[in-house]
mmCIF file of C-alpha atoms in Angstrom:
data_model
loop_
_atom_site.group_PDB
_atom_site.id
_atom_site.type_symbol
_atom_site.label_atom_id
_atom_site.label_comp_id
_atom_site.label_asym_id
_atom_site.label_seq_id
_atom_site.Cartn_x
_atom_site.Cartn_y
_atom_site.Cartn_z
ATOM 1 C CA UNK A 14 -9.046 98.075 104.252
ATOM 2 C CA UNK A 15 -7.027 95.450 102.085
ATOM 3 C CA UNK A 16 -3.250 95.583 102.423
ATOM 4 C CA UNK A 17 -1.042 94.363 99.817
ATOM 5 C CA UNK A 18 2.531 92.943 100.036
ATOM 6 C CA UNK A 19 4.326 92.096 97.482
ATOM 7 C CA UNK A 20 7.454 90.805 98.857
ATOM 8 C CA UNK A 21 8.286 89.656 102.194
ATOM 9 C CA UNK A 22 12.126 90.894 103.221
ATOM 10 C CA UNK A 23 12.964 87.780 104.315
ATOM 11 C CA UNK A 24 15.783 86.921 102.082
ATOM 12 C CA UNK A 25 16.566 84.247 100.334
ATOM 13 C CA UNK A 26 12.862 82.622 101.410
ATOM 14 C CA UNK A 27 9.857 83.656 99.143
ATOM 15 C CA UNK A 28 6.550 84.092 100.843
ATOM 16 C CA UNK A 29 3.029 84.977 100.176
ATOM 17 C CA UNK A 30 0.365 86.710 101.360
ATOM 18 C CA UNK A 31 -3.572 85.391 102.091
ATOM 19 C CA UNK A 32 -5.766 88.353 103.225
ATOM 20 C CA UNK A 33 -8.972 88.062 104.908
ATOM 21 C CA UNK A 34 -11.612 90.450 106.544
ATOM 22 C CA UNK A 35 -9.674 93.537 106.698
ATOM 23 C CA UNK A 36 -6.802 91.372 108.954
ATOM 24 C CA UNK A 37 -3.510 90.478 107.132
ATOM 25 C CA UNK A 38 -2.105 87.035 107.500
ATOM 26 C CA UNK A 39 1.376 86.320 106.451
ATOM 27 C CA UNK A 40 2.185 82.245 105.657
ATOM 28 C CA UNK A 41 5.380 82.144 104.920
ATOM 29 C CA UNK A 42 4.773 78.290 103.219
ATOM 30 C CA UNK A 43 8.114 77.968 101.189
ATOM 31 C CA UNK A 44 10.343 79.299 103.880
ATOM 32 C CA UNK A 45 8.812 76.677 106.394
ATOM 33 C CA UNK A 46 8.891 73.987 103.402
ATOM 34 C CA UNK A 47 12.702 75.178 102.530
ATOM 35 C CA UNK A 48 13.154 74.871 106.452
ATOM 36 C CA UNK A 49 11.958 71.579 107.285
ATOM 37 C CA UNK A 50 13.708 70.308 103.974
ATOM 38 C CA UNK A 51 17.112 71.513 105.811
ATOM 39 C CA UNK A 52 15.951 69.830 109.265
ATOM 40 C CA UNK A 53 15.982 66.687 107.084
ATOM 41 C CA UNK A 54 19.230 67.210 105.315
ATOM 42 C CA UNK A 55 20.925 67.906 109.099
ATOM 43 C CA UNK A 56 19.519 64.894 110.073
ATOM 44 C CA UNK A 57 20.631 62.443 107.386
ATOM 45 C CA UNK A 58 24.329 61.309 109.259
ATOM 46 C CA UNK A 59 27.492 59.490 108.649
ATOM 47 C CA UNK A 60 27.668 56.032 111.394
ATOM 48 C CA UNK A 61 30.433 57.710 112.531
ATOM 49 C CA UNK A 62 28.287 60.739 114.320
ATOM 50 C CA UNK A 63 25.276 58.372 115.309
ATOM 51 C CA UNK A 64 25.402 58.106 119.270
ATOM 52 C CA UNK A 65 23.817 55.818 121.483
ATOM 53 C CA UNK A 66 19.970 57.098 122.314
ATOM 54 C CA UNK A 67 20.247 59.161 119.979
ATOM 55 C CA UNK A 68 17.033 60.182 118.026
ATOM 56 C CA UNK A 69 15.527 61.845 114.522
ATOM 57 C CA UNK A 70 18.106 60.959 112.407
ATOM 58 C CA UNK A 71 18.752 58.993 109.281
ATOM 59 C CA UNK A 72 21.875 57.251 107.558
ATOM 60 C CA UNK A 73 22.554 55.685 104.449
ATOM 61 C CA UNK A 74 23.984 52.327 104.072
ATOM 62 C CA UNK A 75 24.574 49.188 102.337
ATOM 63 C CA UNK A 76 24.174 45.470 103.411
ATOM 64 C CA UNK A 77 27.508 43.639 104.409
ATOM 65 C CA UNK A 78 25.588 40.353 106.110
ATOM 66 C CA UNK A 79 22.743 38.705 106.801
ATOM 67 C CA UNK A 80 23.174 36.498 109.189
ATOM 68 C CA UNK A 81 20.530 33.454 109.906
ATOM 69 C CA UNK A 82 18.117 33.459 112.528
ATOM 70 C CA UNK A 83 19.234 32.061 115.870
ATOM 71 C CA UNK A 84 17.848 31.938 119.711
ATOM 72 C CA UNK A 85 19.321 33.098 122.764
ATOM 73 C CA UNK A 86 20.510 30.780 124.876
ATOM 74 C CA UNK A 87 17.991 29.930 128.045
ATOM 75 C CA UNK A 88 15.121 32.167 126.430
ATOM 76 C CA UNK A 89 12.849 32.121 123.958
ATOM 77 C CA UNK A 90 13.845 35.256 122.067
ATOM 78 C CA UNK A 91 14.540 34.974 118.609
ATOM 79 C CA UNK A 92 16.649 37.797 116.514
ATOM 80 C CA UNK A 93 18.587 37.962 113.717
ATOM 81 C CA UNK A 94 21.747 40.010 112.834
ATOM 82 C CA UNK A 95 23.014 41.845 110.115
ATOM 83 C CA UNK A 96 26.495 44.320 109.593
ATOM 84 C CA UNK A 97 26.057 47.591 107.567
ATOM 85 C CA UNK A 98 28.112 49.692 106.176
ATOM 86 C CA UNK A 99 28.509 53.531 104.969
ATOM 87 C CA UNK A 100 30.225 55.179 102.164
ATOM 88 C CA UNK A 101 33.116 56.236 104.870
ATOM 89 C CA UNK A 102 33.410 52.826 105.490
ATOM 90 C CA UNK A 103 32.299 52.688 109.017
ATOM 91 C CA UNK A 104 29.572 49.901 110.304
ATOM 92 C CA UNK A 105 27.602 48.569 112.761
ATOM 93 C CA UNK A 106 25.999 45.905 113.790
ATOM 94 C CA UNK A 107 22.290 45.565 113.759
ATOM 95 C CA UNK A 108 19.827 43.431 115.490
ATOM 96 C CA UNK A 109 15.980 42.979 114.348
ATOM 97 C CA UNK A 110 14.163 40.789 117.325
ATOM 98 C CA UNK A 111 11.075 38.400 117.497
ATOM 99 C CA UNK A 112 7.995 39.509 115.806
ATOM 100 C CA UNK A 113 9.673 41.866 113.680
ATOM 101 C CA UNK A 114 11.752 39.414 112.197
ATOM 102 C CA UNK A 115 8.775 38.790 110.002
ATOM 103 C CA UNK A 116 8.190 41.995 109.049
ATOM 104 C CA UNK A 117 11.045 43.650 108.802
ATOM 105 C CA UNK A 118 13.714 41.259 107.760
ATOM 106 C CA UNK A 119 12.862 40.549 103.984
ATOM 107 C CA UNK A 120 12.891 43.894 103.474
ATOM 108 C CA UNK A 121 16.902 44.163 103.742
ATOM 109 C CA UNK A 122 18.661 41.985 101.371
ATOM 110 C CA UNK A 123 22.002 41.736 101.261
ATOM 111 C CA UNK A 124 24.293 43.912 98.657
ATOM 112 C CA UNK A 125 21.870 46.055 98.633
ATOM 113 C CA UNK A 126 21.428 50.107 99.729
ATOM 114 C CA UNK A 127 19.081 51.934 102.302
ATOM 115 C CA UNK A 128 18.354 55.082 103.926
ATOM 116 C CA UNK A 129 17.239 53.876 107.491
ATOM 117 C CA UNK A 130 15.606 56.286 109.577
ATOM 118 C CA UNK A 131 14.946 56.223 113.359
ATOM 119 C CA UNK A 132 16.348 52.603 114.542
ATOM 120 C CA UNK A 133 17.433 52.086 118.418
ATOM 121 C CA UNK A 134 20.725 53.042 118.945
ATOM 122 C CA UNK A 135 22.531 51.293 121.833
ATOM 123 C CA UNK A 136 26.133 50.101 122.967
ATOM 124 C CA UNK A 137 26.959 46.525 122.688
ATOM 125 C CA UNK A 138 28.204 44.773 125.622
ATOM 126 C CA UNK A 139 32.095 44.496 126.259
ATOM 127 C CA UNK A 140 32.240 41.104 125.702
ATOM 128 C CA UNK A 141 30.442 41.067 122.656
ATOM 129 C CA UNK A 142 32.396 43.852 121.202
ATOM 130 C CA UNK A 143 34.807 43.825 118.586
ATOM 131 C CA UNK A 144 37.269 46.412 117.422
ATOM 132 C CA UNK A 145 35.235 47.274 114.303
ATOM 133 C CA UNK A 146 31.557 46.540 116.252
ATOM 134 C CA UNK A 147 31.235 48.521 119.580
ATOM 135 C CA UNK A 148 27.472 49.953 119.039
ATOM 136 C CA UNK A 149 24.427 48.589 117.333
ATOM 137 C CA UNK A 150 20.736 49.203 116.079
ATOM 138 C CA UNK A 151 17.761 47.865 117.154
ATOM 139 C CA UNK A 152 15.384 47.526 114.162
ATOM 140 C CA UNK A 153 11.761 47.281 115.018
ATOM 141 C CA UNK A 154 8.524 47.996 112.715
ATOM 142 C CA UNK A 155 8.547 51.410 113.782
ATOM 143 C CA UNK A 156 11.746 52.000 111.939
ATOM 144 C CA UNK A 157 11.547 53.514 108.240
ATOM 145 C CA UNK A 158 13.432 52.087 105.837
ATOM 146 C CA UNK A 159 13.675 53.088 101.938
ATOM 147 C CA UNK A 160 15.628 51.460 99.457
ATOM 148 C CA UNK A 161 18.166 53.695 97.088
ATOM 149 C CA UNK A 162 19.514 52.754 93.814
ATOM 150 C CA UNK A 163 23.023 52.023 94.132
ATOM 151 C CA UNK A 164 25.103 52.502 91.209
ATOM 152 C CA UNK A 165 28.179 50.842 92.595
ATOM 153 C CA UNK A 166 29.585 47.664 90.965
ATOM 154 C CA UNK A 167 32.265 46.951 94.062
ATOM 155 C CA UNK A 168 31.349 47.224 97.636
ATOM 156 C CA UNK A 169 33.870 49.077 99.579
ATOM 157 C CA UNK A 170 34.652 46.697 102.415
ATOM 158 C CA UNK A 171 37.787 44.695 103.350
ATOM 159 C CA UNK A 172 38.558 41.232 105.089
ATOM 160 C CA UNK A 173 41.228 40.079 106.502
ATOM 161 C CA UNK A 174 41.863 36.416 105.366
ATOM 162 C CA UNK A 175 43.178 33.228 106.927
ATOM 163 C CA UNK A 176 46.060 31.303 104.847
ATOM 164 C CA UNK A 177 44.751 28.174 104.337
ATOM 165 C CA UNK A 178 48.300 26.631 105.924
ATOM 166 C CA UNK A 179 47.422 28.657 108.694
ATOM 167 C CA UNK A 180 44.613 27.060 109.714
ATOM 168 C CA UNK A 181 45.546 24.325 111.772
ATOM 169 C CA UNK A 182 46.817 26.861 114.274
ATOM 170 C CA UNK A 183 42.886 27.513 115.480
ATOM 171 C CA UNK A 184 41.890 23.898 114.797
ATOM 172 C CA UNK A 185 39.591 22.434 117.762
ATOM 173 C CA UNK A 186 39.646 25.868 119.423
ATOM 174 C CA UNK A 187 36.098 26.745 119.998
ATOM 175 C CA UNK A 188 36.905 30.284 121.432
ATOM 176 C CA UNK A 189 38.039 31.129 117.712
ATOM 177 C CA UNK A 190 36.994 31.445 113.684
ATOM 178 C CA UNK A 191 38.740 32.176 110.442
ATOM 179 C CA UNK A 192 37.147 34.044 107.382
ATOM 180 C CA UNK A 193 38.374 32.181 104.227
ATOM 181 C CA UNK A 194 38.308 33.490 100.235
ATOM 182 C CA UNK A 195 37.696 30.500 98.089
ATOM 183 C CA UNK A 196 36.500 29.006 94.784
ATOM 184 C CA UNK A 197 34.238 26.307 95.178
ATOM 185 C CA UNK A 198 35.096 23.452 92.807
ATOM 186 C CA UNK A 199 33.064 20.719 93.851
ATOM 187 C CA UNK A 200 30.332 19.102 96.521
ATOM 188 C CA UNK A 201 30.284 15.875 97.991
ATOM 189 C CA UNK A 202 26.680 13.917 98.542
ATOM 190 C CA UNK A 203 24.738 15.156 101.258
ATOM 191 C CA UNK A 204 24.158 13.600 104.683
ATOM 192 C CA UNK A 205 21.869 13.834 107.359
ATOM 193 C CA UNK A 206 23.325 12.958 110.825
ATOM 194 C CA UNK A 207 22.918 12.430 114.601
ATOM 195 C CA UNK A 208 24.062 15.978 115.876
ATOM 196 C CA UNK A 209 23.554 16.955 119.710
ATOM 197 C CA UNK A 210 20.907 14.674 120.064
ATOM 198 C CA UNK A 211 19.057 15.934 117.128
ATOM 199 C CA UNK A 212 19.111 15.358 113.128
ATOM 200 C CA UNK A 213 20.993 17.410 111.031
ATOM 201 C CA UNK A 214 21.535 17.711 107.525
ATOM 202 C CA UNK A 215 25.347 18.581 105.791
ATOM 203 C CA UNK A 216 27.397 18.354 102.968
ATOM 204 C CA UNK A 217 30.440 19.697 102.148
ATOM 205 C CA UNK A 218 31.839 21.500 99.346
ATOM 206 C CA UNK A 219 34.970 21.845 98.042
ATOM 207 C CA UNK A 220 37.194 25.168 98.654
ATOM 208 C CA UNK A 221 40.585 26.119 96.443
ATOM 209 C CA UNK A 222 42.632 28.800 96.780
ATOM 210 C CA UNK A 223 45.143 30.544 94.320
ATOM 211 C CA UNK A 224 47.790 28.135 95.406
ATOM 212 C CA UNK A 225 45.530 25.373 94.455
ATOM 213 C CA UNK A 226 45.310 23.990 97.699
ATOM 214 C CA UNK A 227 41.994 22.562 98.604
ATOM 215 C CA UNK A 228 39.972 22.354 102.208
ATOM 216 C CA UNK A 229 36.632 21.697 102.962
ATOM 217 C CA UNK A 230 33.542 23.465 104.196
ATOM 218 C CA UNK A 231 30.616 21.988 105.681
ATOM 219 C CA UNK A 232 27.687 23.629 105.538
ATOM 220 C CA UNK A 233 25.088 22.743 108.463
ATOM 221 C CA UNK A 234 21.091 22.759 108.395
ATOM 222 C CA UNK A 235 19.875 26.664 107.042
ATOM 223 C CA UNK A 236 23.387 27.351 105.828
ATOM 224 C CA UNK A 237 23.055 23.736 102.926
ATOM 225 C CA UNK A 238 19.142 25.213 102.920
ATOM 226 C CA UNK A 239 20.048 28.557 102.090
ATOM 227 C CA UNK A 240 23.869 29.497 101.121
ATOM 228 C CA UNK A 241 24.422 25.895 100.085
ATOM 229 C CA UNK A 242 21.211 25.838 97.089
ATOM 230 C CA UNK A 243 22.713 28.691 95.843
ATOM 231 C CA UNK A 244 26.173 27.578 95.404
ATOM 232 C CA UNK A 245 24.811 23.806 94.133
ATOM 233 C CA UNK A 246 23.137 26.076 91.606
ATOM 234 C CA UNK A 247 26.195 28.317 90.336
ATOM 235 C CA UNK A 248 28.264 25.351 90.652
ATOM 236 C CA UNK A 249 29.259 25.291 87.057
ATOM 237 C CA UNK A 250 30.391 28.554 87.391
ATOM 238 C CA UNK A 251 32.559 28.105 89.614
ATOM 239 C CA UNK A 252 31.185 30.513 92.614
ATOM 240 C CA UNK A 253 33.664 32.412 94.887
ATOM 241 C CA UNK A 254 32.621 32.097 98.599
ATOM 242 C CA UNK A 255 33.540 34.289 101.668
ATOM 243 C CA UNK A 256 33.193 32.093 104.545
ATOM 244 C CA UNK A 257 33.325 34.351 107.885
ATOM 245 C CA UNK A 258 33.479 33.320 111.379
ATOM 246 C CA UNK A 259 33.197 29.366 110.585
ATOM 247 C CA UNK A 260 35.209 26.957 112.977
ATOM 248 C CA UNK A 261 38.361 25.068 111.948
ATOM 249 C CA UNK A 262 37.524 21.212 112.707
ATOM 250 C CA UNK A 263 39.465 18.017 112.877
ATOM 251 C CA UNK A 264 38.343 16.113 109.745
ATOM 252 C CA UNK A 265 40.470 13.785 108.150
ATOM 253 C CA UNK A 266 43.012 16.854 108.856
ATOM 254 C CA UNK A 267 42.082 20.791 108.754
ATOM 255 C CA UNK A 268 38.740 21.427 107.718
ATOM 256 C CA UNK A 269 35.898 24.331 108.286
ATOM 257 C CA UNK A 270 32.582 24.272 109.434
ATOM 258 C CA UNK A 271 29.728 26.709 110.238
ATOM 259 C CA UNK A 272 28.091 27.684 113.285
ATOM 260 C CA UNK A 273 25.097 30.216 114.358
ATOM 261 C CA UNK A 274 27.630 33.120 114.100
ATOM 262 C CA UNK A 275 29.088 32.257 110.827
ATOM 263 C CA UNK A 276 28.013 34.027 106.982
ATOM 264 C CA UNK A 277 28.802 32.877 104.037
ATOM 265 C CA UNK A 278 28.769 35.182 100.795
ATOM 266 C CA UNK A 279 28.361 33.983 97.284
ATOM 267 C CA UNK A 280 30.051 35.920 94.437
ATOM 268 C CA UNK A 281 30.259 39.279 96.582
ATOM 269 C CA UNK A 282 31.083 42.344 94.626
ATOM 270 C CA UNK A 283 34.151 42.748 96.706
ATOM 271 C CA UNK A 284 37.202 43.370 95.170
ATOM 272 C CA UNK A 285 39.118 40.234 96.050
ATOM 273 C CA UNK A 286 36.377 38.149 95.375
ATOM 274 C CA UNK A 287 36.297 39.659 91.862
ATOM 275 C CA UNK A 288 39.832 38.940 91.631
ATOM 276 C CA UNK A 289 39.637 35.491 92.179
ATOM 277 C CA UNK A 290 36.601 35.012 90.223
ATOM 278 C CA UNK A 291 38.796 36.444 86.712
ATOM 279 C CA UNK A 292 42.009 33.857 88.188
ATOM 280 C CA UNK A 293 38.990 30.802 88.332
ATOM 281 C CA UNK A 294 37.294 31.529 85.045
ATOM 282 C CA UNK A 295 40.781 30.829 83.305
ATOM 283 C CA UNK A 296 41.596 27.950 85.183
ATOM 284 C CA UNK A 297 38.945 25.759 84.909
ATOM 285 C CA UNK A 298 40.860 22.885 83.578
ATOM 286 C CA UNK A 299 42.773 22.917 86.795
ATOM 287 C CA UNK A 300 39.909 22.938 88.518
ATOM 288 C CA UNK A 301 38.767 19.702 86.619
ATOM 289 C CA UNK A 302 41.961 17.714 87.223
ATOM 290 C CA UNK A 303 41.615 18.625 91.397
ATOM 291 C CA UNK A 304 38.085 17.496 90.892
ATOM 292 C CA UNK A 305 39.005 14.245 89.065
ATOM 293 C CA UNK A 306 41.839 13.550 91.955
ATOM 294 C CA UNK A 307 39.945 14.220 94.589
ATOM 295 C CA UNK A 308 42.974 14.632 96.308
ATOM 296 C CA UNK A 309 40.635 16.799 98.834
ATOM 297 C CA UNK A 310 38.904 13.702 100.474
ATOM 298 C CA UNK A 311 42.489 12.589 101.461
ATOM 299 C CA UNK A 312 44.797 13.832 104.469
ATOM 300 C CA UNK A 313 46.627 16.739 103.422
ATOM 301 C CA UNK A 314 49.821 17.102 105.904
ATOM 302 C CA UNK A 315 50.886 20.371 104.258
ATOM 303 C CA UNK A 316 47.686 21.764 105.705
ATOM 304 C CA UNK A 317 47.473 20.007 109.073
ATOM 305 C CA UNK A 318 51.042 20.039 110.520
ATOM 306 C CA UNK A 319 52.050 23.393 112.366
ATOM 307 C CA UNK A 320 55.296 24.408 110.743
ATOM 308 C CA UNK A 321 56.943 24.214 113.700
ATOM 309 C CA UNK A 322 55.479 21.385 115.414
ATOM 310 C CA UNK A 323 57.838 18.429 116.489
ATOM 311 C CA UNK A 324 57.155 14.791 116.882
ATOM 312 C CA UNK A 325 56.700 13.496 119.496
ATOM 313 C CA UNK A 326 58.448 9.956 121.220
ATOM 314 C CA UNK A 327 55.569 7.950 121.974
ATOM 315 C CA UNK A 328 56.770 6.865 125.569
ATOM 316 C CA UNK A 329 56.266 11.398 126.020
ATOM 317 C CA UNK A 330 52.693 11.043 124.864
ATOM 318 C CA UNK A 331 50.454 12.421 127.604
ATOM 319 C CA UNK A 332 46.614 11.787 127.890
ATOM 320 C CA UNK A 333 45.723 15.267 128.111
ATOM 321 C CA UNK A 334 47.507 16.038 124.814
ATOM 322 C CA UNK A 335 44.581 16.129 121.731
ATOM 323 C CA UNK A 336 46.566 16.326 118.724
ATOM 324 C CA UNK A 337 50.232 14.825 118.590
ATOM 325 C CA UNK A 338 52.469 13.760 115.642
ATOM 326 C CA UNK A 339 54.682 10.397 115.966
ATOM 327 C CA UNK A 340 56.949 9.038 113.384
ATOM 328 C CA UNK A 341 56.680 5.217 113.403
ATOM 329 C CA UNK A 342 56.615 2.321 112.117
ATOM 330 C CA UNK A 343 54.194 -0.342 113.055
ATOM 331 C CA UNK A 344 53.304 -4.474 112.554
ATOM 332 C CA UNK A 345 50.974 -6.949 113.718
ATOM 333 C CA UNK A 346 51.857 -9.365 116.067
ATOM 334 C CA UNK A 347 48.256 -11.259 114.955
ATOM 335 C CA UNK A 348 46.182 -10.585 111.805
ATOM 336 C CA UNK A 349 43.441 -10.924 113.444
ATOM 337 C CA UNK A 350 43.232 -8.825 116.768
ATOM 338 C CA UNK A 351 40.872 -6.382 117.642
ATOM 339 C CA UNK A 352 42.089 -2.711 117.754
#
């Protein structure tokens, strides 16, 4: 005997019915589709909620950085590092090692949006945290990543600055960095140098802030290869850099300089960076009398002395004192003496 049902009272779901010899079978299809489309939507998380081993879920989020690749010390693991972001503004840090590097890491450029699916979660270690950065994912090949259009113009993401006359507070001081806003106005000839025993290549380029003060940035090995073609390229444009975690140096006065930890951004679409870019496309004839000066190449002691730092008498002067300031006057007793 065949058996017909017409509707299955299991509201709001629809279902049909398949009948075969004499024995009714009920596959309820669209309330198991409707279901597993819900598992999905339960699944797809803010940062905020995503815990440590935790697993089947997904998040959306944009690129901050991409940083370069870079070994760990005393092994031969390779990795690379990048900092995401959600729409509620959290991040985290994320780590892609080794062989994956290759597969995974062109995949996720930066600026750009993703729904990420399924990456290790795990805390970082105390002394690598930060107050923003406490856990991070492990991305591997087994972790699914999508790409979603991203209609946003401005990324919603703040920095917090260094004053260019507050620089030579951290300078020499390898424990810390600065992230600097500039326009770059200008790049001196490349070098390639002697550098821990092995060759490097560098150049710097030419930083100005709002107050028309200048500093410069030297950009080492991938950063000229990679960061430093594409400013060279928009030079004419006058790009606006965000240089993050790069060291403060003793160079003819305060200057920066990158390291493996450092990123530098080129024309982000971050609000101050759009700021400045609208302040340097209606000053470029400023920007062409700096350039003509080059004022930049020469000590600047508005930049490099500490506000509140004193001479000193140089009968005080100690040997284990690295930078000191002495008012003086000097001659030579013979023209020709060595120095």
């Amino acid at each position: 005997m065949y058996v017909g049902v017409s509707k299955l009272l299991i509201p709001p779901f629809p279902a049909f019915v398949i009948m075969h010899h004499g024995s009714v079978l009920f596959f309820v299809a669209l309330l198991l589709a409707d279901k597993g489309l819900r598992l999905r939507m339960a699944n797809l998380l803010p940062m905020r909620d995503i815990m440590p081993h935790m697993k089947n879920w997904s998040c959306i989020v944009t690129v901050q950085e991409k940083q370069h690749i870079t070994n760990s010390m005393g092994t031969p693991t390779r990795k690379q590092k990048f900092v995401f972001y959600d729409s509620e503004g959290s991040r985290f840090k994320e780590i892609i090692f080794n062989d994956d590097i290759a597969k995974m890491s062109k995949i996720l450029q930066v600026y750009k949006k993703y729904k990420i699916s399924n990456a290790e979660v795990r805390t970082i270690p105390p002394k690598f945290q930060t107050s923003e950065l406490t856990v991070q994912w492990d991305i591997s090949s087994r972790t699914v990543i999508d790409e979603i259009a991203d209609d946003d113009e401005v990324m919603p993401v703040k920095f917090c600055y260094s004053k260019f006359t507050d620089l030579v507070q951290y300078m020499d001081d390898k424990t810390k960095s600065v992230d600097v806003l500039g326009v770059v106005i200008g790049a001196l000839e490349k070098k390639t140098v002697i550098k821990n025993s092995k060759q490097s290549d560098v150049q710097k380029f030419v930083l100005l802030n709002e107050e028309s003060q200048t500093v410069l940035l030297s950009l080492w090995d991938s950063f000229l290869a990679n960061e430093g073609q594409e400013i060279l390229s928009k030079l004419h444009s006058y790009p606006v850099s965000i240089a993050r975690r790069v060291r403060v140096n003793n160079y003819n006065g305060v200057a920066l300089g990158t390291w493996f930890d450092s990123v530098i951004l080129v024309d982000p679409p971050i609000q101050e960076a759009r700021e400045l870019k609208n302040w340097a496309l209606r000053n470029t004839k400023l920007f062409k009398e700096v350039a003509e000066k080059k004022n930049y190449i020469k000590y600047n002691p508005q930049l490099s002395l500490k506000s509140d730092q004193k001479t000193t008498w140089i009968c005080n002067i100690t040997s284990s004192q690295k930078t000191i300031w002495v008012k003086a006057e000097f001659s030579f007793e013979h023209i020709f003496q060595k120095y």
